[in-house]
Amino acid sequence: MDKIPPLENLIQKFTKLPGVGKKTAARYAYAILAMTDEDSNSFIDAIREVKEKVHFCKVCGNYTDDDVCEICSSRDNSIVCVVSEPKEVTAMEKIKDYNGVYHVLHGLLNPMAGVGPEDLNIKALLDRISGVKEIIVATASTIEGDATALYLSRLLKPLGVKVTRIARGLPAGSELEYADELTLSRALTDRKEI
């Protein structure tokens, strides 16, 4: 069968998504071809709308379609849970009894990759420290996650803020977004001061 450039282009675009290989990308492309014009236009509109309207919250750095996300505007601002990426806020929200707010760093310290403190959303965290009683560092149990937690602890403790780290109930090297609700809940409940 001859290659069809527009179809091959679409398949190639889908392979840029995380976890999507060539076979899955081809299935997605063929599914779009099978859609009605109304469904495919709706799909295109949904992508366009998310790119135009969703941005980072001015306070925490999580995704929102407003200036300040709903969590920041309605929760207890005295407890801040620091995560590395917005998708981890979604994971932590599985814990129904957490009523604090979040702060998204947009990465972790990684000197080998050239990522230093100035590359993370740390200044914004320092700007919102007034009135904060506790900072919960909920970064992954990796070298980068541990280094980031230690750096934040050394930076924040002299400011009189209690800094805790989620418990090690999460397997080493694991990502928060893949942890189940019970494991996350126990890790948050059993957090330790660092």
PDB file of C-alpha atoms in Angstrom:
ATOM      1  CA  MET A   1       0.000   0.000   0.000  1.00  0.00           C
ATOM      2  CA  ASP A   2       1.281   3.439  -0.909  1.00  0.00           C
ATOM      3  CA  LYS A   3       1.993   5.808   1.919  1.00  0.00           C
ATOM      4  CA  ILE A   4      -0.546   8.577   2.244  1.00  0.00           C
ATOM      5  CA  PRO A   5       1.353  11.700   3.404  1.00  0.00           C
ATOM      6  CA  PRO A   6      -1.478  13.329   5.442  1.00  0.00           C
ATOM      7  CA  LEU A   7      -2.171  10.033   7.240  1.00  0.00           C
ATOM      8  CA  GLU A   8       1.541   9.405   7.877  1.00  0.00           C
ATOM      9  CA  ASN A   9       1.865  12.965   9.198  1.00  0.00           C
ATOM     10  CA  LEU A  10      -1.017  12.425  11.644  1.00  0.00           C
ATOM     11  CA  ILE A  11       0.479   9.130  12.805  1.00  0.00           C
ATOM     12  CA  GLN A  12       3.822  10.855  13.354  1.00  0.00           C
ATOM     13  CA  LYS A  13       2.119  13.611  15.414  1.00  0.00           C
ATOM     14  CA  PHE A  14       0.418  11.028  17.648  1.00  0.00           C
ATOM     15  CA  THR A  15       3.752   9.287  18.340  1.00  0.00           C
ATOM     16  CA  LYS A  16       4.878  12.500  20.063  1.00  0.00           C
ATOM     17  CA  LEU A  17       2.360  11.851  22.849  1.00  0.00           C
ATOM     18  CA  PRO A  18       3.726  10.066  25.955  1.00  0.00           C
ATOM     19  CA  GLY A  19       3.346   6.300  25.811  1.00  0.00           C
ATOM     20  CA  VAL A  20       2.115   6.268  22.211  1.00  0.00           C
ATOM     21  CA  GLY A  21       4.080   4.053  19.859  1.00  0.00           C
ATOM     22  CA  LYS A  22       3.666   3.746  16.109  1.00  0.00           C
ATOM     23  CA  LYS A  23       0.947   1.039  16.308  1.00  0.00           C
ATOM     24  CA  THR A  24      -1.170   2.983  18.812  1.00  0.00           C
ATOM     25  CA  ALA A  25      -0.626   6.180  16.817  1.00  0.00           C
ATOM     26  CA  ALA A  26      -1.872   4.404  13.684  1.00  0.00           C
ATOM     27  CA  ARG A  27      -4.981   3.182  15.560  1.00  0.00           C
ATOM     28  CA  TYR A  28      -5.678   6.770  16.689  1.00  0.00           C
ATOM     29  CA  ALA A  29      -5.209   8.112  13.167  1.00  0.00           C
ATOM     30  CA  TYR A  30      -7.550   5.505  11.663  1.00  0.00           C
ATOM     31  CA  ALA A  31     -10.101   6.224  14.398  1.00  0.00           C
ATOM     32  CA  ILE A  32     -10.046   9.892  13.420  1.00  0.00           C
ATOM     33  CA  LEU A  33     -10.525   8.967   9.774  1.00  0.00           C
ATOM     34  CA  ALA A  34     -13.585   6.927  10.789  1.00  0.00           C
ATOM     35  CA  MET A  35     -15.112   9.848  12.728  1.00  0.00           C
ATOM     36  CA  THR A  36     -17.947  11.864  11.295  1.00  0.00           C
ATOM     37  CA  ASP A  37     -17.040  15.400  10.229  1.00  0.00           C
ATOM     38  CA  GLU A  38     -18.948  16.670  13.262  1.00  0.00           C
ATOM     39  CA  ASP A  39     -16.976  14.452  15.665  1.00  0.00           C
ATOM     40  CA  SER A  40     -13.588  15.266  14.119  1.00  0.00           C
ATOM     41  CA  ASN A  41     -14.335  19.006  14.171  1.00  0.00           C
ATOM     42  CA  SER A  42     -15.399  18.700  17.814  1.00  0.00           C
ATOM     43  CA  PHE A  43     -12.106  16.921  18.560  1.00  0.00           C
ATOM     44  CA  ILE A  44     -10.145  19.691  16.814  1.00  0.00           C
ATOM     45  CA  ASP A  45     -12.120  22.348  18.704  1.00  0.00           C
ATOM     46  CA  ALA A  46     -11.393  20.632  22.044  1.00  0.00           C
ATOM     47  CA  ILE A  47      -7.643  20.695  21.342  1.00  0.00           C
ATOM     48  CA  ARG A  48      -7.782  24.322  20.221  1.00  0.00           C
ATOM     49  CA  GLU A  49      -9.842  25.326  23.278  1.00  0.00           C
ATOM     50  CA  VAL A  50      -7.488  23.665  25.778  1.00  0.00           C
ATOM     51  CA  LYS A  51      -4.470  25.325  24.131  1.00  0.00           C
ATOM     52  CA  GLU A  52      -6.170  28.754  24.136  1.00  0.00           C
ATOM     53  CA  LYS A  53      -7.841  28.724  27.555  1.00  0.00           C
ATOM     54  CA  VAL A  54      -5.803  26.542  29.918  1.00  0.00           C
ATOM     55  CA  HIS A  55      -2.756  28.124  31.548  1.00  0.00           C
ATOM     56  CA  PHE A  56      -0.932  28.158  34.870  1.00  0.00           C
ATOM     57  CA  CYS A  57      -2.576  29.478  38.045  1.00  0.00           C
ATOM     58  CA  LYS A  58      -0.922  32.743  39.138  1.00  0.00           C
ATOM     59  CA  VAL A  59      -0.607  31.430  42.695  1.00  0.00           C
ATOM     60  CA  CYS A  60       0.323  27.741  42.566  1.00  0.00           C
ATOM     61  CA  GLY A  61       1.355  26.972  39.005  1.00  0.00           C
ATOM     62  CA  ASN A  62      -1.288  24.285  38.463  1.00  0.00           C
ATOM     63  CA  TYR A  63      -3.415  24.267  35.324  1.00  0.00           C
ATOM     64  CA  THR A  64      -6.555  26.393  35.321  1.00  0.00           C
ATOM     65  CA  ASP A  65      -8.823  28.267  32.947  1.00  0.00           C
ATOM     66  CA  ASP A  66      -9.035  31.217  35.355  1.00  0.00           C
ATOM     67  CA  ASP A  67      -6.444  33.572  36.871  1.00  0.00           C
ATOM     68  CA  VAL A  68      -6.437  31.614  40.146  1.00  0.00           C
ATOM     69  CA  CYS A  69      -7.421  27.952  40.280  1.00  0.00           C
ATOM     70  CA  GLU A  70     -10.389  26.735  42.317  1.00  0.00           C
ATOM     71  CA  ILE A  71      -8.127  24.985  44.842  1.00  0.00           C
ATOM     72  CA  CYS A  72      -6.161  28.160  45.653  1.00  0.00           C
ATOM     73  CA  SER A  73      -9.315  30.229  45.979  1.00  0.00           C
ATOM     74  CA  SER A  74     -11.248  27.842  48.228  1.00  0.00           C
ATOM     75  CA  ARG A  75      -8.817  25.897  50.430  1.00  0.00           C
ATOM     76  CA  ASP A  76      -6.716  26.310  53.576  1.00  0.00           C
ATOM     77  CA  ASN A  77      -3.656  28.329  52.472  1.00  0.00           C
ATOM     78  CA  SER A  78      -1.694  27.545  55.644  1.00  0.00           C
ATOM     79  CA  ILE A  79      -0.690  24.090  54.353  1.00  0.00           C
ATOM     80  CA  VAL A  80       1.049  23.853  50.981  1.00  0.00           C
ATOM     81  CA  CYS A  81       1.824  20.552  49.260  1.00  0.00           C
ATOM     82  CA  VAL A  82       4.732  20.959  46.830  1.00  0.00           C
ATOM     83  CA  VAL A  83       4.705  18.703  43.753  1.00  0.00           C
ATOM     84  CA  SER A  84       6.894  18.624  40.679  1.00  0.00           C
ATOM     85  CA  GLU A  85       4.247  18.649  37.911  1.00  0.00           C
ATOM     86  CA  PRO A  86       0.546  19.602  37.515  1.00  0.00           C
ATOM     87  CA  LYS A  87      -0.454  15.970  36.880  1.00  0.00           C
ATOM     88  CA  GLU A  88       0.654  15.201  40.435  1.00  0.00           C
ATOM     89  CA  VAL A  89      -1.974  17.605  41.810  1.00  0.00           C
ATOM     90  CA  THR A  90      -4.562  15.377  40.157  1.00  0.00           C
ATOM     91  CA  ALA A  91      -2.975  12.328  41.791  1.00  0.00           C
ATOM     92  CA  MET A  92      -2.901  13.964  45.238  1.00  0.00           C
ATOM     93  CA  GLU A  93      -6.522  15.059  44.858  1.00  0.00           C
ATOM     94  CA  LYS A  94      -7.482  11.366  45.043  1.00  0.00           C
ATOM     95  CA  ILE A  95      -6.951  11.810  48.776  1.00  0.00           C
ATOM     96  CA  LYS A  96     -10.311  13.210  49.719  1.00  0.00           C
ATOM     97  CA  ASP A  97      -9.321  14.473  53.185  1.00  0.00           C
ATOM     98  CA  TYR A  98      -6.490  16.834  52.137  1.00  0.00           C
ATOM     99  CA  ASN A  99      -7.801  20.404  52.379  1.00  0.00           C
ATOM    100  CA  GLY A 100      -4.602  22.368  51.810  1.00  0.00           C
ATOM    101  CA  VAL A 101      -3.315  23.972  48.629  1.00  0.00           C
ATOM    102  CA  TYR A 102      -0.549  23.035  46.205  1.00  0.00           C
ATOM    103  CA  HIS A 103       2.547  24.501  44.645  1.00  0.00           C
ATOM    104  CA  VAL A 104       3.870  23.137  41.351  1.00  0.00           C
ATOM    105  CA  LEU A 105       7.621  23.374  40.761  1.00  0.00           C
ATOM    106  CA  HIS A 106       7.454  22.391  37.061  1.00  0.00           C
ATOM    107  CA  GLY A 107      10.369  20.011  37.395  1.00  0.00           C
ATOM    108  CA  LEU A 108      12.963  18.778  39.862  1.00  0.00           C
ATOM    109  CA  LEU A 109      16.562  19.730  40.548  1.00  0.00           C
ATOM    110  CA  ASN A 110      18.791  17.856  38.139  1.00  0.00           C
ATOM    111  CA  PRO A 111      22.308  19.270  37.751  1.00  0.00           C
ATOM    112  CA  MET A 112      23.188  16.581  35.190  1.00  0.00           C
ATOM    113  CA  ALA A 113      20.454  17.944  32.908  1.00  0.00           C
ATOM    114  CA  GLY A 114      21.286  21.563  33.754  1.00  0.00           C
ATOM    115  CA  VAL A 115      18.180  22.117  35.911  1.00  0.00           C
ATOM    116  CA  GLY A 116      18.968  24.310  38.910  1.00  0.00           C
ATOM    117  CA  PRO A 117      16.825  26.142  41.483  1.00  0.00           C
ATOM    118  CA  GLU A 118      16.425  29.131  39.156  1.00  0.00           C
ATOM    119  CA  ASP A 119      14.745  26.862  36.585  1.00  0.00           C
ATOM    120  CA  LEU A 120      12.001  25.797  38.992  1.00  0.00           C
ATOM    121  CA  ASN A 121       8.970  27.659  40.349  1.00  0.00           C
ATOM    122  CA  ILE A 122      10.679  28.224  43.722  1.00  0.00           C
ATOM    123  CA  LYS A 123      10.583  32.035  43.830  1.00  0.00           C
ATOM    124  CA  ALA A 124       6.779  31.951  43.633  1.00  0.00           C
ATOM    125  CA  LEU A 125       6.757  29.520  46.583  1.00  0.00           C
ATOM    126  CA  LEU A 126       8.853  31.942  48.636  1.00  0.00           C
ATOM    127  CA  ASP A 127       6.507  34.795  47.643  1.00  0.00           C
ATOM    128  CA  ARG A 128       3.521  32.986  49.181  1.00  0.00           C
ATOM    129  CA  ILE A 129       5.211  31.836  52.402  1.00  0.00           C
ATOM    130  CA  SER A 130       3.513  34.432  54.646  1.00  0.00           C
ATOM    131  CA  GLY A 131       0.884  32.704  56.794  1.00  0.00           C
ATOM    132  CA  VAL A 132       2.020  29.210  55.795  1.00  0.00           C
ATOM    133  CA  LYS A 133       2.409  26.829  58.745  1.00  0.00           C
ATOM    134  CA  GLU A 134       3.556  23.717  56.891  1.00  0.00           C
ATOM    135  CA  ILE A 135       5.105  22.835  53.541  1.00  0.00           C
ATOM    136  CA  ILE A 136       4.615  19.195  52.542  1.00  0.00           C
ATOM    137  CA  VAL A 137       7.189  18.130  49.959  1.00  0.00           C
ATOM    138  CA  ALA A 138       5.584  15.450  47.801  1.00  0.00           C
ATOM    139  CA  THR A 139       8.251  14.815  45.201  1.00  0.00           C
ATOM    140  CA  ALA A 140       9.066  11.371  43.822  1.00  0.00           C
ATOM    141  CA  SER A 141      11.416   9.038  45.694  1.00  0.00           C
ATOM    142  CA  THR A 142      14.205   9.511  43.170  1.00  0.00           C
ATOM    143  CA  ILE A 143      17.618  11.141  43.370  1.00  0.00           C
ATOM    144  CA  GLU A 144      16.165  14.309  41.839  1.00  0.00           C
ATOM    145  CA  GLY A 145      13.075  14.242  44.077  1.00  0.00           C
ATOM    146  CA  ASP A 146      15.140  13.715  47.217  1.00  0.00           C
ATOM    147  CA  ALA A 147      17.621  16.459  46.228  1.00  0.00           C
ATOM    148  CA  THR A 148      14.749  18.872  45.599  1.00  0.00           C
ATOM    149  CA  ALA A 149      13.156  18.021  48.963  1.00  0.00           C
ATOM    150  CA  LEU A 150      16.442  18.584  50.792  1.00  0.00           C
ATOM    151  CA  TYR A 151      17.058  21.871  48.971  1.00  0.00           C
ATOM    152  CA  LEU A 152      13.554  23.145  49.816  1.00  0.00           C
ATOM    153  CA  SER A 153      13.941  22.103  53.445  1.00  0.00           C
ATOM    154  CA  ARG A 154      17.217  23.991  53.807  1.00  0.00           C
ATOM    155  CA  LEU A 155      15.707  27.020  52.096  1.00  0.00           C
ATOM    156  CA  LEU A 156      12.402  27.124  54.008  1.00  0.00           C
ATOM    157  CA  LYS A 157      13.236  26.011  57.567  1.00  0.00           C
ATOM    158  CA  PRO A 158      15.185  29.210  58.400  1.00  0.00           C
ATOM    159  CA  LEU A 159      11.993  31.107  57.494  1.00  0.00           C
ATOM    160  CA  GLY A 160      10.172  29.454  60.404  1.00  0.00           C
ATOM    161  CA  VAL A 161       8.026  27.106  58.326  1.00  0.00           C
ATOM    162  CA  LYS A 162       7.579  23.442  59.239  1.00  0.00           C
ATOM    163  CA  VAL A 163       8.785  21.349  56.278  1.00  0.00           C
ATOM    164  CA  THR A 164       7.635  17.731  56.004  1.00  0.00           C
ATOM    165  CA  ARG A 165       8.119  15.020  53.403  1.00  0.00           C
ATOM    166  CA  ILE A 166       5.548  12.430  52.443  1.00  0.00           C
ATOM    167  CA  ALA A 167       6.337   9.039  53.951  1.00  0.00           C
ATOM    168  CA  ARG A 168       8.248   6.393  52.091  1.00  0.00           C
ATOM    169  CA  GLY A 169       5.174   4.245  51.475  1.00  0.00           C
ATOM    170  CA  LEU A 170       5.737   4.975  47.819  1.00  0.00           C
ATOM    171  CA  PRO A 171       8.211   2.629  46.142  1.00  0.00           C
ATOM    172  CA  ALA A 172      11.612   4.137  45.355  1.00  0.00           C
ATOM    173  CA  GLY A 173      11.627   5.676  41.907  1.00  0.00           C
ATOM    174  CA  SER A 174       7.842   5.785  41.698  1.00  0.00           C
ATOM    175  CA  GLU A 175       5.799   8.646  40.295  1.00  0.00           C
ATOM    176  CA  LEU A 176       2.919  10.104  42.312  1.00  0.00           C
ATOM    177  CA  GLU A 177       0.516  10.054  39.398  1.00  0.00           C
ATOM    178  CA  TYR A 178       0.615   6.226  39.287  1.00  0.00           C
ATOM    179  CA  ALA A 179       0.150   5.607  43.018  1.00  0.00           C
ATOM    180  CA  ASP A 180      -3.190   4.361  44.285  1.00  0.00           C
ATOM    181  CA  GLU A 181      -5.368   6.398  46.662  1.00  0.00           C
ATOM    182  CA  LEU A 182      -4.611   4.301  49.757  1.00  0.00           C
ATOM    183  CA  THR A 183      -0.821   4.502  49.276  1.00  0.00           C
ATOM    184  CA  LEU A 184      -0.994   8.271  48.717  1.00  0.00           C
ATOM    185  CA  SER A 185      -3.236   8.736  51.734  1.00  0.00           C
ATOM    186  CA  ARG A 186      -0.869   6.766  53.987  1.00  0.00           C
ATOM    187  CA  ALA A 187       2.178   8.591  52.609  1.00  0.00           C
ATOM    188  CA  LEU A 188       0.535  11.940  53.375  1.00  0.00           C
ATOM    189  CA  THR A 189      -0.679  10.889  56.824  1.00  0.00           C
ATOM    190  CA  ASP A 190       2.713   9.456  57.816  1.00  0.00           C
ATOM    191  CA  ARG A 191       4.758  12.405  56.532  1.00  0.00           C
ATOM    192  CA  LYS A 192       7.944  13.226  58.456  1.00  0.00           C
ATOM    193  CA  GLU A 193       9.604  16.523  59.225  1.00  0.00           C
ATOM    194  CA  ILE A 194      12.805  17.084  57.261  1.00  0.00           C
TER     195      ILE A 194
END
